[in-house]
CSV table of C-alpha atoms in Angstrom, one decimal:
chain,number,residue,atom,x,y,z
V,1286,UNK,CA,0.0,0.0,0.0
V,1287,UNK,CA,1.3,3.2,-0.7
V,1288,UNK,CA,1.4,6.4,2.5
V,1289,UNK,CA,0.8,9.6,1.7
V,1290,UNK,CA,2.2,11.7,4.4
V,1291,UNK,CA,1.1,15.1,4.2
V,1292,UNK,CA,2.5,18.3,5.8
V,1293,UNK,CA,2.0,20.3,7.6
V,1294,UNK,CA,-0.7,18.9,9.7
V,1295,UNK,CA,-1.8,22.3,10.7
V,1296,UNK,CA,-0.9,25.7,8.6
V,1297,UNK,CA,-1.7,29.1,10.5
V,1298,UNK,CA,-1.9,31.6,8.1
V,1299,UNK,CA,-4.2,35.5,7.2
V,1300,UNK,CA,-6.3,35.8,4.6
V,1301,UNK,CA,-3.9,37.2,1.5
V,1302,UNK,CA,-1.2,35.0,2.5
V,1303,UNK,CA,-0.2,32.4,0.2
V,1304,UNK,CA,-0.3,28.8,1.1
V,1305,UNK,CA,2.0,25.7,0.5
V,1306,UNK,CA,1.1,22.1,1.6
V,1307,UNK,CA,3.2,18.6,0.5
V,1308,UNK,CA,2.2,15.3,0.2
V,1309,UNK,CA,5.2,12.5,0.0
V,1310,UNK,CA,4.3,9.3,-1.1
V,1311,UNK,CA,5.9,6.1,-0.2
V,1312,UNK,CA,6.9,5.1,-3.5
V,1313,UNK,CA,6.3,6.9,-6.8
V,1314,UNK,CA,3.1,7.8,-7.8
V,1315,UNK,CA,4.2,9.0,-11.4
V,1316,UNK,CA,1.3,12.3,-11.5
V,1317,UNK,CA,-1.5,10.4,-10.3
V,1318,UNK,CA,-2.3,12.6,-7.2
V,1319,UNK,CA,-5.3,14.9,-6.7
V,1320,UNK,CA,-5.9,17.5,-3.9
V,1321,UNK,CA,-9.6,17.6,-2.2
V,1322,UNK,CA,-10.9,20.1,-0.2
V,1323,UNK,CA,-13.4,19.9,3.0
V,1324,UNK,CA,-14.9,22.6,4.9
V,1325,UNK,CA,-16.8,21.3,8.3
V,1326,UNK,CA,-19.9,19.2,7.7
V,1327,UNK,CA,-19.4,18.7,3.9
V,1328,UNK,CA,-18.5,16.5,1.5
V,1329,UNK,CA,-14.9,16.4,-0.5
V,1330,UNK,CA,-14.4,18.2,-3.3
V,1331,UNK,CA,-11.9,18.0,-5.9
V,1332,UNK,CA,-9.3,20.5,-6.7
V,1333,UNK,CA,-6.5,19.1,-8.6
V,1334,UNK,CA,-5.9,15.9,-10.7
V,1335,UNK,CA,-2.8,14.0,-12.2
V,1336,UNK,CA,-1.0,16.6,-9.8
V,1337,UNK,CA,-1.6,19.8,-11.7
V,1338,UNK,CA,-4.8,20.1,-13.9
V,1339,UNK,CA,-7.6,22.1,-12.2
V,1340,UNK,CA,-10.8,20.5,-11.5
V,1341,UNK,CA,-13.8,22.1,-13.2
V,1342,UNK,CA,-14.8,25.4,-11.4
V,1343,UNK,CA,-11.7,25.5,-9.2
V,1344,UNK,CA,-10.7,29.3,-8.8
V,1345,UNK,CA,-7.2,29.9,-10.8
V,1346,UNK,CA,-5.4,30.6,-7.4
V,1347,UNK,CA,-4.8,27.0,-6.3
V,1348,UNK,CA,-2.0,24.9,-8.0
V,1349,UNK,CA,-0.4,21.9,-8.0
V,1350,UNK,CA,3.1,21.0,-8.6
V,1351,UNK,CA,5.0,18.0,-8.6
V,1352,UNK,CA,6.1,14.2,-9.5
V,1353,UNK,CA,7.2,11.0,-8.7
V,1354,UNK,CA,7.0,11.1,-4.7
V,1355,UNK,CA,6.9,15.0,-3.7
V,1356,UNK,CA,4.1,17.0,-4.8
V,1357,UNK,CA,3.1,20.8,-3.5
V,1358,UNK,CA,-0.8,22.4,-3.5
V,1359,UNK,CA,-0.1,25.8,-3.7
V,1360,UNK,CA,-2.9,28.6,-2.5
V,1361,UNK,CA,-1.4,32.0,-4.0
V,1362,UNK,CA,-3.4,34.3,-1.9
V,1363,UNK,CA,-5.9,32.6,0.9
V,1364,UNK,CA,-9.6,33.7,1.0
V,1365,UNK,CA,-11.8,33.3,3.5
V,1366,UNK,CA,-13.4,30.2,1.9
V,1367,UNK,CA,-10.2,28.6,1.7
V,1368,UNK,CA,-9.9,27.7,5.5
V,1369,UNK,CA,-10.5,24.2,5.2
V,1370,UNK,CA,-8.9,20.5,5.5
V,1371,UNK,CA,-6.7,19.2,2.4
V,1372,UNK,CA,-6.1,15.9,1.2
V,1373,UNK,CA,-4.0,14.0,-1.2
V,1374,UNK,CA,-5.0,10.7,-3.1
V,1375,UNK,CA,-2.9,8.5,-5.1
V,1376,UNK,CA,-4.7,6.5,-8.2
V,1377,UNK,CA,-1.3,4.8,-9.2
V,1378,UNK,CA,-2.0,1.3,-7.0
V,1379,UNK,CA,-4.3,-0.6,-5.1
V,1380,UNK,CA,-5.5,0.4,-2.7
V,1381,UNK,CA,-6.3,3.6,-3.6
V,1382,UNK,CA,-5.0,5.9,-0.6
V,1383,UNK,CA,-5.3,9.4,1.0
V,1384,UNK,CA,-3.3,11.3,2.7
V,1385,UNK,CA,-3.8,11.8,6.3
V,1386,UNK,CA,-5.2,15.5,5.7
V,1387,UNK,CA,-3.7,19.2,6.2
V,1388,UNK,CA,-5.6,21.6,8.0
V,1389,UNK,CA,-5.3,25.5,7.0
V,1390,UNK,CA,-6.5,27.5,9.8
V,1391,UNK,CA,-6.8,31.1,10.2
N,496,UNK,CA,-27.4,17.9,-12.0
N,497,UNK,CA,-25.3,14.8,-9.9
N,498,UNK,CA,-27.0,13.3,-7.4
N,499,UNK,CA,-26.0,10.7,-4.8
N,500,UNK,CA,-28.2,9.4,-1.9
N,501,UNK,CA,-26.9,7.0,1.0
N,502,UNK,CA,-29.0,5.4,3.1
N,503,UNK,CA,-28.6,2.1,5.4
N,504,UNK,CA,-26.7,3.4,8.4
N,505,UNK,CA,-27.2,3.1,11.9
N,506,UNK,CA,-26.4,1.5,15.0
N,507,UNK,CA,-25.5,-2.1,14.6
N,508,UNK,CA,-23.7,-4.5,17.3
N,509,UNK,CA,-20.3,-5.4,16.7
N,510,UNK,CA,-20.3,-8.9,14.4
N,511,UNK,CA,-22.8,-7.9,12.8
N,512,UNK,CA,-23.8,-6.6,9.6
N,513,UNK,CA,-25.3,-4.0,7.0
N,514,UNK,CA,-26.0,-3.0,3.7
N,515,UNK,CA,-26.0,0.3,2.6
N,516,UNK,CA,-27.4,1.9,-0.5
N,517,UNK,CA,-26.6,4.9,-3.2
N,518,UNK,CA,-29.5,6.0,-5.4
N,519,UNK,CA,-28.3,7.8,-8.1
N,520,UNK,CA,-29.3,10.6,-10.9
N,521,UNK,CA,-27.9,12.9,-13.1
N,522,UNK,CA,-25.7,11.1,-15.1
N,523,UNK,CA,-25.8,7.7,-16.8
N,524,UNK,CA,-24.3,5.5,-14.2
N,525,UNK,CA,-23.7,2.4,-16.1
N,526,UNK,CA,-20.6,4.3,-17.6
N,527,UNK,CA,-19.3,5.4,-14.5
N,528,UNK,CA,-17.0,3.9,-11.9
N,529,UNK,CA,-18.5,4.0,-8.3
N,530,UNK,CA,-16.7,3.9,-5.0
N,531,UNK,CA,-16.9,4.2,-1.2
N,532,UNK,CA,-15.1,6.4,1.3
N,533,UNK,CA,-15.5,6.6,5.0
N,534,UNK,CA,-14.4,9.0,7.3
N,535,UNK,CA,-13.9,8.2,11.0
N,536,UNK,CA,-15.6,10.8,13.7
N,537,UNK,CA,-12.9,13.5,13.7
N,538,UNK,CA,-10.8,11.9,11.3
N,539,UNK,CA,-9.7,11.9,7.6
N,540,UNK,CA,-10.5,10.4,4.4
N,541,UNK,CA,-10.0,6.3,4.4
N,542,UNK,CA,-11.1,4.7,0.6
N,543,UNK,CA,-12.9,1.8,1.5
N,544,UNK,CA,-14.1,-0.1,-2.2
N,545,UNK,CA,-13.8,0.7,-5.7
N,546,UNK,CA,-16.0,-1.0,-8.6
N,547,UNK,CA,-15.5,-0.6,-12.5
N,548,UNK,CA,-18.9,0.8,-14.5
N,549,UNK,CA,-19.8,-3.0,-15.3
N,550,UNK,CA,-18.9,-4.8,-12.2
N,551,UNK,CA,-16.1,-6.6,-14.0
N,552,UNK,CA,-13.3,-5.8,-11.3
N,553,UNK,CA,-13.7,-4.5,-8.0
N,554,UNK,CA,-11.1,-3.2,-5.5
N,555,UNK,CA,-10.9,-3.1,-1.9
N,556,UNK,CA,-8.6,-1.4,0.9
N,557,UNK,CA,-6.8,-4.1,3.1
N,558,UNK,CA,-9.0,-2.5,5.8
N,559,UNK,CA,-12.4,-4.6,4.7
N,560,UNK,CA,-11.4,-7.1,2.6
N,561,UNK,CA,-13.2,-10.3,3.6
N,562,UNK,CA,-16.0,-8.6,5.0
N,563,UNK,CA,-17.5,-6.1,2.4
N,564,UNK,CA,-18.3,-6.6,-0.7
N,565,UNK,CA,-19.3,-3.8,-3.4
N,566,UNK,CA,-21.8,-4.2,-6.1
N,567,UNK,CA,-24.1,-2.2,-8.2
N,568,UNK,CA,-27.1,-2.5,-10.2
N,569,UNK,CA,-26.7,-0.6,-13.2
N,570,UNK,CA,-30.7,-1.3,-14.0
N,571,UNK,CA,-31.6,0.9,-11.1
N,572,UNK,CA,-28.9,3.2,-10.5
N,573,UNK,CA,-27.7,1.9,-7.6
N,574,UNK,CA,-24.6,1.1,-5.5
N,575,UNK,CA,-24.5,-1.3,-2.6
N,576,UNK,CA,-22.0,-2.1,0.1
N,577,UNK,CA,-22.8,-5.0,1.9
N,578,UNK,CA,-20.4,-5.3,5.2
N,579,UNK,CA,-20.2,-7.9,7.5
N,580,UNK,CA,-18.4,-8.7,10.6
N,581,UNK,CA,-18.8,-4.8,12.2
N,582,UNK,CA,-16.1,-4.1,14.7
N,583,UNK,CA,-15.3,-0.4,16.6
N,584,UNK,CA,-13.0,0.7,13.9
N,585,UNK,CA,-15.9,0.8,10.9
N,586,UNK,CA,-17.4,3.1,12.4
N,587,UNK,CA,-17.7,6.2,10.6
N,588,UNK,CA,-19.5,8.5,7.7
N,589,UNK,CA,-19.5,6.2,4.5
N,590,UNK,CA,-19.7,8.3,1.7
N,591,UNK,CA,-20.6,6.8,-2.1
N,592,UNK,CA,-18.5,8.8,-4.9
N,593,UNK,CA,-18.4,9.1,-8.4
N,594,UNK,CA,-15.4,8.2,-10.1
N,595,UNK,CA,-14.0,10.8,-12.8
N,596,UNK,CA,-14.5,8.9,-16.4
N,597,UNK,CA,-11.6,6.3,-16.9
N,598,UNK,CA,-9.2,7.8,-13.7
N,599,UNK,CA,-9.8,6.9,-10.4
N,600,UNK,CA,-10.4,10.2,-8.7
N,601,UNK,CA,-13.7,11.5,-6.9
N,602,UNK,CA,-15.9,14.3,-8.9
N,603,UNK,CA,-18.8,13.9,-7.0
N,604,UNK,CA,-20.1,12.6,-3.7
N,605,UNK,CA,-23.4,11.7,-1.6
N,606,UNK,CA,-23.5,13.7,1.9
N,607,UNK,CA,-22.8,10.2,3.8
N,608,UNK,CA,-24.5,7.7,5.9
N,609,UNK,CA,-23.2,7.4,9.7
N,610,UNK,CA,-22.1,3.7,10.7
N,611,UNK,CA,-22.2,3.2,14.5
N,612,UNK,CA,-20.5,-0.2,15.6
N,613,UNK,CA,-21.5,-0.3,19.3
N,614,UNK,CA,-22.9,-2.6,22.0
Protein backbone atom coordinates (compact mmCIF):
# COMPACT_ATOMS: atom_id res chain seq x y z
CA UNK A 1 0.00 0.00 0.00
CA UNK A 2 1.32 3.19 -0.69
CA UNK A 3 1.37 6.40 2.50
CA UNK A 4 0.84 9.62 1.70
CA UNK A 5 2.22 11.70 4.39
CA UNK A 6 1.14 15.08 4.21
CA UNK A 7 2.46 18.30 5.79
CA UNK A 8 1.97 20.29 7.62
CA UNK A 9 -0.66 18.85 9.67
CA UNK A 10 -1.84 22.32 10.71
CA UNK A 11 -0.89 25.69 8.61
CA UNK A 12 -1.75 29.05 10.51
CA UNK A 13 -1.86 31.59 8.05
CA UNK A 14 -4.16 35.49 7.16
CA UNK A 15 -6.28 35.82 4.58
CA UNK A 16 -3.86 37.17 1.50
CA UNK A 17 -1.20 34.97 2.46
CA UNK A 18 -0.19 32.39 0.20
CA UNK A 19 -0.27 28.81 1.10
CA UNK A 20 1.95 25.74 0.49
CA UNK A 21 1.07 22.12 1.56
CA UNK A 22 3.20 18.65 0.51
CA UNK A 23 2.15 15.33 0.20
CA UNK A 24 5.21 12.54 -0.02
CA UNK A 25 4.29 9.32 -1.10
CA UNK A 26 5.86 6.06 -0.18
CA UNK A 27 6.85 5.06 -3.49
CA UNK A 28 6.31 6.90 -6.83
CA UNK A 29 3.06 7.78 -7.85
CA UNK A 30 4.22 8.96 -11.44
CA UNK A 31 1.33 12.34 -11.48
CA UNK A 32 -1.51 10.44 -10.27
CA UNK A 33 -2.30 12.59 -7.23
CA UNK A 34 -5.26 14.92 -6.68
CA UNK A 35 -5.88 17.48 -3.92
CA UNK A 36 -9.62 17.59 -2.19
CA UNK A 37 -10.88 20.11 -0.23
CA UNK A 38 -13.45 19.88 2.99
CA UNK A 39 -14.93 22.60 4.85
CA UNK A 40 -16.76 21.25 8.31
CA UNK A 41 -19.88 19.25 7.70
CA UNK A 42 -19.40 18.69 3.90
CA UNK A 43 -18.54 16.51 1.48
CA UNK A 44 -14.94 16.36 -0.48
CA UNK A 45 -14.35 18.16 -3.35
CA UNK A 46 -11.89 18.02 -5.90
CA UNK A 47 -9.35 20.52 -6.75
CA UNK A 48 -6.47 19.11 -8.63
CA UNK A 49 -5.91 15.94 -10.73
CA UNK A 50 -2.82 14.04 -12.25
CA UNK A 51 -1.03 16.65 -9.78
CA UNK A 52 -1.56 19.84 -11.66
CA UNK A 53 -4.79 20.05 -13.92
CA UNK A 54 -7.55 22.09 -12.19
CA UNK A 55 -10.81 20.51 -11.49
CA UNK A 56 -13.78 22.12 -13.17
CA UNK A 57 -14.84 25.42 -11.42
CA UNK A 58 -11.69 25.52 -9.18
CA UNK A 59 -10.67 29.33 -8.75
CA UNK A 60 -7.19 29.95 -10.85
CA UNK A 61 -5.43 30.65 -7.37
CA UNK A 62 -4.80 27.03 -6.32
CA UNK A 63 -2.04 24.88 -7.98
CA UNK A 64 -0.39 21.92 -7.98
CA UNK A 65 3.07 21.01 -8.62
CA UNK A 66 5.05 17.97 -8.59
CA UNK A 67 6.08 14.22 -9.47
CA UNK A 68 7.22 10.97 -8.70
CA UNK A 69 7.02 11.11 -4.68
CA UNK A 70 6.94 15.02 -3.73
CA UNK A 71 4.15 17.01 -4.84
CA UNK A 72 3.07 20.84 -3.47
CA UNK A 73 -0.83 22.37 -3.50
CA UNK A 74 -0.13 25.79 -3.75
CA UNK A 75 -2.86 28.61 -2.55
CA UNK A 76 -1.37 32.00 -4.02
CA UNK A 77 -3.38 34.28 -1.89
CA UNK A 78 -5.89 32.62 0.95
CA UNK A 79 -9.59 33.75 0.97
CA UNK A 80 -11.79 33.25 3.51
CA UNK A 81 -13.43 30.19 1.87
CA UNK A 82 -10.18 28.56 1.66
CA UNK A 83 -9.85 27.66 5.48
CA UNK A 84 -10.50 24.17 5.19
CA UNK A 85 -8.92 20.50 5.50
CA UNK A 86 -6.71 19.18 2.41
CA UNK A 87 -6.08 15.90 1.24
CA UNK A 88 -4.02 13.96 -1.25
CA UNK A 89 -5.02 10.67 -3.14
CA UNK A 90 -2.85 8.46 -5.06
CA UNK A 91 -4.74 6.53 -8.17
CA UNK A 92 -1.34 4.77 -9.22
CA UNK A 93 -1.97 1.31 -7.03
CA UNK A 94 -4.33 -0.65 -5.14
CA UNK A 95 -5.51 0.38 -2.69
CA UNK A 96 -6.27 3.60 -3.58
CA UNK A 97 -4.98 5.92 -0.62
CA UNK A 98 -5.27 9.41 0.98
CA UNK A 99 -3.32 11.29 2.73
CA UNK A 100 -3.79 11.82 6.30
CA UNK A 101 -5.22 15.46 5.65
CA UNK A 102 -3.65 19.24 6.23
CA UNK A 103 -5.64 21.60 8.04
CA UNK A 104 -5.26 25.47 7.04
CA UNK A 105 -6.50 27.46 9.81
CA UNK A 106 -6.83 31.08 10.17
CA UNK B 1 -27.39 17.95 -12.03
CA UNK B 2 -25.35 14.84 -9.90
CA UNK B 3 -27.00 13.28 -7.44
CA UNK B 4 -26.02 10.66 -4.79
CA UNK B 5 -28.24 9.40 -1.94
CA UNK B 6 -26.85 7.02 1.03
CA UNK B 7 -29.00 5.36 3.06
CA UNK B 8 -28.57 2.07 5.44
CA UNK B 9 -26.69 3.43 8.38
CA UNK B 10 -27.20 3.12 11.92
CA UNK B 11 -26.44 1.51 14.96
CA UNK B 12 -25.46 -2.08 14.64
CA UNK B 13 -23.74 -4.50 17.32
CA UNK B 14 -20.29 -5.40 16.70
CA UNK B 15 -20.30 -8.88 14.42
CA UNK B 16 -22.84 -7.89 12.76
CA UNK B 17 -23.80 -6.60 9.61
CA UNK B 18 -25.30 -3.96 7.02
CA UNK B 19 -25.96 -3.05 3.72
CA UNK B 20 -26.01 0.32 2.61
CA UNK B 21 -27.41 1.88 -0.51
CA UNK B 22 -26.56 4.88 -3.17
CA UNK B 23 -29.50 6.04 -5.44
CA UNK B 24 -28.30 7.77 -8.12
CA UNK B 25 -29.34 10.60 -10.92
CA UNK B 26 -27.95 12.94 -13.09
CA UNK B 27 -25.68 11.07 -15.07
CA UNK B 28 -25.77 7.70 -16.82
CA UNK B 29 -24.25 5.52 -14.15
CA UNK B 30 -23.70 2.38 -16.14
CA UNK B 31 -20.57 4.26 -17.60
CA UNK B 32 -19.26 5.44 -14.46
CA UNK B 33 -16.95 3.86 -11.85
CA UNK B 34 -18.48 3.95 -8.31
CA UNK B 35 -16.72 3.94 -4.99
CA UNK B 36 -16.94 4.16 -1.20
CA UNK B 37 -15.08 6.36 1.28
CA UNK B 38 -15.45 6.63 5.04
CA UNK B 39 -14.42 8.98 7.33
CA UNK B 40 -13.92 8.20 10.97
CA UNK B 41 -15.64 10.77 13.68
CA UNK B 42 -12.88 13.51 13.68
CA UNK B 43 -10.83 11.93 11.30
CA UNK B 44 -9.65 11.88 7.64
CA UNK B 45 -10.53 10.37 4.43
CA UNK B 46 -9.98 6.26 4.37
CA UNK B 47 -11.07 4.69 0.57
CA UNK B 48 -12.93 1.79 1.52
CA UNK B 49 -14.10 -0.14 -2.21
CA UNK B 50 -13.83 0.72 -5.69
CA UNK B 51 -16.01 -0.99 -8.64
CA UNK B 52 -15.47 -0.56 -12.51
CA UNK B 53 -18.91 0.80 -14.51
CA UNK B 54 -19.75 -3.02 -15.30
CA UNK B 55 -18.89 -4.77 -12.17
CA UNK B 56 -16.06 -6.55 -14.04
CA UNK B 57 -13.26 -5.77 -11.28
CA UNK B 58 -13.66 -4.54 -7.96
CA UNK B 59 -11.14 -3.24 -5.49
CA UNK B 60 -10.93 -3.05 -1.94
CA UNK B 61 -8.63 -1.43 0.91
CA UNK B 62 -6.82 -4.15 3.07
CA UNK B 63 -9.02 -2.54 5.84
CA UNK B 64 -12.39 -4.57 4.66
CA UNK B 65 -11.43 -7.09 2.59
CA UNK B 66 -13.24 -10.29 3.59
CA UNK B 67 -15.98 -8.61 4.97
CA UNK B 68 -17.55 -6.14 2.41
CA UNK B 69 -18.34 -6.62 -0.74
CA UNK B 70 -19.31 -3.76 -3.42
CA UNK B 71 -21.79 -4.24 -6.11
CA UNK B 72 -24.14 -2.20 -8.17
CA UNK B 73 -27.13 -2.47 -10.18
CA UNK B 74 -26.73 -0.63 -13.19
CA UNK B 75 -30.68 -1.31 -13.99
CA UNK B 76 -31.56 0.90 -11.10
CA UNK B 77 -28.93 3.18 -10.49
CA UNK B 78 -27.73 1.89 -7.64
CA UNK B 79 -24.62 1.13 -5.55
CA UNK B 80 -24.47 -1.29 -2.55
CA UNK B 81 -21.99 -2.11 0.06
CA UNK B 82 -22.81 -5.05 1.87
CA UNK B 83 -20.43 -5.29 5.23
CA UNK B 84 -20.17 -7.89 7.49
CA UNK B 85 -18.44 -8.66 10.62
CA UNK B 86 -18.78 -4.78 12.15
CA UNK B 87 -16.06 -4.08 14.68
CA UNK B 88 -15.33 -0.44 16.60
CA UNK B 89 -13.05 0.69 13.93
CA UNK B 90 -15.93 0.82 10.87
CA UNK B 91 -17.45 3.09 12.42
CA UNK B 92 -17.73 6.20 10.58
CA UNK B 93 -19.55 8.45 7.74
CA UNK B 94 -19.52 6.24 4.54
CA UNK B 95 -19.72 8.31 1.71
CA UNK B 96 -20.56 6.78 -2.05
CA UNK B 97 -18.52 8.84 -4.89
CA UNK B 98 -18.45 9.08 -8.41
CA UNK B 99 -15.44 8.23 -10.11
CA UNK B 100 -14.04 10.85 -12.83
CA UNK B 101 -14.47 8.89 -16.43
CA UNK B 102 -11.62 6.25 -16.92
CA UNK B 103 -9.16 7.76 -13.73
CA UNK B 104 -9.82 6.89 -10.45
CA UNK B 105 -10.41 10.22 -8.73
CA UNK B 106 -13.67 11.53 -6.95
CA UNK B 107 -15.91 14.30 -8.93
CA UNK B 108 -18.82 13.86 -7.01
CA UNK B 109 -20.08 12.59 -3.68
CA UNK B 110 -23.37 11.74 -1.55
CA UNK B 111 -23.53 13.66 1.88
CA UNK B 112 -22.79 10.20 3.81
CA UNK B 113 -24.47 7.74 5.91
CA UNK B 114 -23.17 7.42 9.68
CA UNK B 115 -22.11 3.70 10.70
CA UNK B 116 -22.20 3.21 14.50
CA UNK B 117 -20.52 -0.22 15.59
CA UNK B 118 -21.52 -0.31 19.35
CA UNK B 119 -22.86 -2.64 21.99
Amino acid sequence: EIVLTQSPATLSLSPGERATLSCRASQSVSSQLAWYQQKPGQAPRLLIYDASNKATGIPARFSGSGSGTDFTLTISSLEAEDFAVYYCQQRSNWPLTFGQGTRVEI
Amino acid sequence: EVQLLESGGGLVQPGGSLRLSCATSGFTFSSYAMTWVRQAPGKGLEWVSGIWSNSGRTFYADSVTGRFTISRDNSKNTLYLQMNNLGAEDTALYFCAKVVLGIWYIDDWGQGTLVTVSS
